[in-house]
PDB file of C-alpha atoms in Angstrom:
ATOM      1  CA  MET A   1      29.395 -62.640 -92.506  1.00 56.00           C
ATOM      2  CA  PRO A   2      27.304 -60.816 -89.867  1.00 63.00           C
ATOM      3  CA  ALA A   3      25.960 -57.337 -90.634  1.00 60.00           C
ATOM      4  CA  ALA A   4      27.997 -56.001 -87.684  1.00 71.00           C
ATOM      5  CA  ASP A   5      31.278 -57.115 -89.322  1.00 84.00           C
ATOM      6  CA  GLN A   6      33.640 -54.195 -90.057  1.00 91.00           C
ATOM      7  CA  ARG A   7      33.908 -55.248 -93.723  1.00 92.00           C
ATOM      8  CA  VAL A   8      30.129 -54.905 -94.062  1.00 91.00           C
ATOM      9  CA  ALA A   9      30.234 -51.491 -92.396  1.00 92.00           C
ATOM     10  CA  ASN A  10      33.023 -50.401 -94.759  1.00 94.00           C
ATOM     11  CA  ALA A  11      31.074 -51.611 -97.798  1.00 94.00           C
ATOM     12  CA  LEU A  12      27.947 -49.761 -96.663  1.00 95.00           C
ATOM     13  CA  SER A  13      30.012 -46.601 -96.128  1.00 95.00           C
ATOM     14  CA  TYR A  14      31.386 -46.911 -99.643  1.00 96.00           C
ATOM     15  CA  LEU A  15      27.907 -47.296-101.094  1.00 96.00           C
ATOM     16  CA  ARG A  16      26.624 -44.283 -99.157  1.00 95.00           C
ATOM     17  CA  ALA A  17      29.519 -42.206-100.463  1.00 96.00           C
ATOM     18  CA  THR A  18      28.668 -43.103-104.078  1.00 96.00           C
ATOM     19  CA  GLN A  19      24.957 -42.276-103.774  1.00 96.00           C
ATOM     20  CA  ASN A  20      23.954 -39.549-106.226  1.00 96.00           C
ATOM     21  CA  ASN A  21      22.119 -36.324-105.397  1.00 96.00           C
ATOM     22  CA  ASP A  22      18.927 -37.749-106.987  1.00 95.00           C
ATOM     23  CA  GLY A  23      18.942 -40.502-104.335  1.00 95.00           C
ATOM     24  CA  GLY A  24      19.836 -43.164-106.878  1.00 96.00           C
ATOM     25  CA  MET A  25      22.924 -45.296-107.215  1.00 96.00           C
ATOM     26  CA  PRO A  26      25.386 -45.330-110.113  1.00 97.00           C
ATOM     27  CA  PHE A  27      26.983 -48.383-111.719  1.00 96.00           C
ATOM     28  CA  ALA A  28      30.340 -46.719-110.944  1.00 94.00           C
ATOM     29  CA  ALA A  29      31.107 -43.765-108.686  1.00 93.00           C
ATOM     30  CA  GLY A  30      30.374 -40.514-110.480  1.00 94.00           C
ATOM     31  CA  GLY A  31      28.067 -42.122-113.055  1.00 95.00           C
ATOM     32  CA  ALA A  32      24.362 -41.592-113.581  1.00 96.00           C
ATOM     33  CA  SER A  33      21.833 -43.382-111.370  1.00 96.00           C
ATOM     34  CA  ASP A  34      20.149 -46.447-112.824  1.00 96.00           C
ATOM     35  CA  ALA A  35      17.432 -48.880-111.750  1.00 96.00           C
ATOM     36  CA  ALA A  36      19.659 -51.951-111.667  1.00 96.00           C
ATOM     37  CA  SER A  37      22.212 -50.325-109.368  1.00 96.00           C
ATOM     38  CA  ASP A  38      19.429 -48.912-107.190  1.00 96.00           C
ATOM     39  CA  ALA A  39      17.838 -52.350-106.841  1.00 95.00           C
ATOM     40  CA  TRP A  40      21.085 -54.194-106.105  1.00 95.00           C
ATOM     41  CA  VAL A  41      22.102 -51.633-103.483  1.00 96.00           C
ATOM     42  CA  ALA A  42      18.613 -51.745-101.932  1.00 95.00           C
ATOM     43  CA  TRP A  43      18.917 -55.539-101.637  1.00 94.00           C
ATOM     44  CA  ALA A  44      22.384 -55.279-100.055  1.00 93.00           C
ATOM     45  CA  VAL A  45      21.295 -52.579 -97.622  1.00 94.00           C
ATOM     46  CA  ARG A  46      18.258 -54.623 -96.573  1.00 93.00           C
ATOM     47  CA  LYS A  47      20.366 -57.786 -96.220  1.00 91.00           C
ATOM     48  CA  ALA A  48      22.719 -55.810 -93.937  1.00 91.00           C
ATOM     49  CA  GLY A  49      19.754 -55.042 -91.680  1.00 91.00           C
ATOM     50  CA  GLN A  50      19.063 -51.474 -92.793  1.00 93.00           C
ATOM     51  CA  ASN A  51      16.102 -49.910 -94.570  1.00 93.00           C
ATOM     52  CA  PRO A  52      16.957 -48.566 -98.044  1.00 92.00           C
ATOM     53  CA  ALA A  53      14.004 -46.159 -97.781  1.00 91.00           C
ATOM     54  CA  GLY A  54      16.066 -44.388 -95.133  1.00 91.00           C
ATOM     55  CA  TRP A  55      19.110 -44.076 -97.367  1.00 91.00           C
ATOM     56  CA  GLY A  56      18.869 -40.567 -98.714  1.00 90.00           C
ATOM     57  CA  LYS A  57      20.853 -37.708-100.084  1.00 93.00           C
ATOM     58  CA  ASN A  58      19.479 -34.190-100.491  1.00 92.00           C
ATOM     59  CA  GLY A  59      16.059 -35.434 -99.394  1.00 93.00           C
ATOM     60  CA  GLN A  60      15.981 -38.117-102.134  1.00 95.00           C
ATOM     61  CA  THR A  61      16.143 -41.875-101.426  1.00 95.00           C
ATOM     62  CA  ILE A  62      17.044 -45.007-103.353  1.00 94.00           C
ATOM     63  CA  ILE A  63      13.440 -46.202-103.156  1.00 94.00           C
ATOM     64  CA  GLY A  64      12.147 -42.804-104.274  1.00 95.00           C
ATOM     65  CA  HIS A  65      14.479 -42.885-107.259  1.00 95.00           C
ATOM     66  CA  LEU A  66      13.258 -46.353-108.211  1.00 94.00           C
ATOM     67  CA  ARG A  67       9.668 -45.132-108.131  1.00 94.00           C
ATOM     68  CA  LEU A  68      10.543 -42.199-110.400  1.00 94.00           C
ATOM     69  CA  LEU A  69      11.806 -44.644-113.028  1.00 95.00           C
ATOM     70  CA  GLN A  70       8.507 -46.539-113.254  1.00 94.00           C
ATOM     71  CA  ALA A  71       6.526 -45.910-116.447  1.00 94.00           C
ATOM     72  CA  THR A  72       2.735 -45.628-116.599  1.00 93.00           C
ATOM     73  CA  ASP A  73       2.473 -49.199-117.954  1.00 95.00           C
ATOM     74  CA  GLY A  74       4.213 -50.531-114.800  1.00 94.00           C
ATOM     75  CA  SER A  75       7.564 -51.251-116.431  1.00 95.00           C
ATOM     76  CA  VAL A  76      10.714 -49.657-115.062  1.00 95.00           C
ATOM     77  CA  ASN A  77      13.177 -47.654-117.128  1.00 91.00           C
ATOM     78  CA  TRP A  78      16.868 -48.409-116.754  1.00 92.00           C
ATOM     79  CA  MET A  79      17.590 -44.679-116.477  1.00 90.00           C
ATOM     80  CA  SER A  80      15.412 -41.614-116.685  1.00 87.00           C
ATOM     81  CA  GLY A  81      13.910 -41.667-120.182  1.00 83.00           C
ATOM     82  CA  GLN A  82      15.805 -44.818-121.199  1.00 84.00           C
ATOM     83  CA  ALA A  83      13.689 -47.978-121.394  1.00 84.00           C
ATOM     84  CA  GLN A  84      16.505 -50.490-121.867  1.00 86.00           C
ATOM     85  CA  ALA A  85      15.785 -54.063-120.724  1.00 90.00           C
ATOM     86  CA  PRO A  86      12.434 -53.104-119.158  1.00 90.00           C
ATOM     87  CA  ALA A  87      11.507 -56.673-118.143  1.00 92.00           C
ATOM     88  CA  LEU A  88      14.793 -57.162-116.307  1.00 93.00           C
ATOM     89  CA  MET A  89      14.683 -53.723-114.665  1.00 93.00           C
ATOM     90  CA  THR A  90      11.072 -54.270-113.614  1.00 94.00           C
ATOM     91  CA  ALA A  91      11.921 -57.641-112.056  1.00 93.00           C
ATOM     92  CA  TYR A  92      14.863 -56.159-110.139  1.00 92.00           C
ATOM     93  CA  VAL A  93      12.779 -53.257-108.896  1.00 92.00           C
ATOM     94  CA  LEU A  94       9.820 -55.453-107.987  1.00 92.00           C
ATOM     95  CA  ILE A  95      12.041 -57.391-105.590  1.00 91.00           C
ATOM     96  CA  ALA A  96      13.450 -54.176-104.096  1.00 92.00           C
ATOM     97  CA  LEU A  97      10.050 -52.483-103.697  1.00 90.00           C
ATOM     98  CA  SER A  98       8.536 -55.614-102.155  1.00 89.00           C
ATOM     99  CA  GLU A  99      11.177 -55.353 -99.422  1.00 87.00           C
ATOM    100  CA  GLN A 100      12.845 -58.608-100.432  1.00 82.00           C
ATOM    101  CA  THR A 101      16.438 -59.614-101.074  1.00 83.00           C
ATOM    102  CA  LEU A 102      18.027 -62.424-103.033  1.00 78.00           C
ATOM    103  CA  PRO A 103      17.715 -65.344-102.771  1.00 78.00           C
ATOM    104  CA  LEU A 104      13.954 -65.204-102.493  1.00 68.00           C
ATOM    105  CA  GLY A 105      13.630 -68.479-100.603  1.00 65.00           C
ATOM    106  CA  ARG A 106      12.379 -71.029-103.121  1.00 60.00           C
ATOM    107  CA  ALA A 107      11.656 -73.714-100.530  1.00 51.00           C
ATOM    108  CA  SER A 108       9.299 -71.433 -98.629  1.00 50.00           C
ATOM    109  CA  ALA A 109       7.497 -70.466-101.816  1.00 50.00           C
ATOM    110  CA  VAL A 110       7.191 -74.114-102.888  1.00 53.00           C
ATOM    111  CA  ALA A 111       5.874 -75.109 -99.464  1.00 52.00           C
ATOM    112  CA  SER A 112       3.336 -72.263 -99.497  1.00 51.00           C
ATOM    113  CA  ASN A 113       2.168 -73.125-103.002  1.00 52.00           C
ATOM    114  CA  GLN A 114       1.848 -76.813-102.115  1.00 56.00           C
ATOM    115  CA  GLN A 115      -0.125 -75.956 -99.000  1.00 54.00           C
ATOM    116  CA  ILE A 116      -2.479 -73.650-100.917  1.00 52.00           C
ATOM    117  CA  GLY A 117      -2.935 -76.255-103.662  1.00 53.00           C
ATOM    118  CA  ASN A 118      -3.595 -78.963-101.125  1.00 51.00           C
ATOM    119  CA  GLN A 119      -6.137 -76.824 -99.283  1.00 52.00           C
ATOM    120  CA  GLU A 120      -7.959 -76.070-102.526  1.00 52.00           C
ATOM    121  CA  SER A 121      -8.102 -79.757-103.455  1.00 49.00           C
ATOM    122  CA  GLY A 122      -8.955 -80.975 -99.951  1.00 53.00           C
ATOM    123  CA  ILE A 123      -5.666 -82.872 -99.544  1.00 48.00           C
ATOM    124  CA  THR A 124      -4.122 -82.822 -96.092  1.00 46.00           C
ATOM    125  CA  ASN A 125      -0.506 -83.611 -95.357  1.00 43.00           C
ATOM    126  CA  GLN A 126       0.314 -84.790 -91.872  1.00 46.00           C
ATOM    127  CA  GLY A 127       4.067 -84.742 -92.505  1.00 44.00           C
ATOM    128  CA  SER A 128       4.492 -88.443 -93.177  1.00 41.00           C
ATOM    129  CA  GLY A 129       5.027 -90.339 -96.348  1.00 44.00           C
ATOM    130  CA  ALA A 130       6.936 -89.610 -99.517  1.00 45.00           C
ATOM    131  CA  GLY A 131       7.147 -86.003-100.622  1.00 43.00           C
ATOM    132  CA  SER A 132       6.026 -84.530 -97.326  1.00 42.00           C
ATOM    133  CA  GLU A 133       9.123 -82.428 -96.882  1.00 45.00           C
ATOM    134  CA  VAL A 134      10.401 -79.531 -98.950  1.00 43.00           C
ATOM    135  CA  PRO A 135      14.190 -79.576 -99.248  1.00 45.00           C
ATOM    136  CA  PRO A 136      16.038 -76.651 -97.673  1.00 49.00           C
ATOM    137  CA  THR A 137      17.540 -73.938 -99.848  1.00 47.00           C
TER     138      THR A 137
END
């Protein structure tokens, strides 16, 4: 479904309407902002061709809220002062802050890793022979 589709526009409007005053996103309208909801909305906004850093309310943005939830050790709290599932929250937020969406593109990562490994070992691949292609995702 293209980002210009009316259903996408309606979904984005709904998400904007549910954004909290702290810039974060709730699991359900009217709820408290949390890292998982922030990250998922940031991914969706980016996938729809918009920049989540520009999604703000009262001068606060989704990305700003995510940054506020990061602890000094690098982990990310689920909510302010609540360190529930820190590994999962940190992984979600890492994807959002790195300006990525899901899926991350495994084939590209595999191809890049193979190329780097081959360069380090002196192996060259001219695109012929078994295993020269990475399957599409």
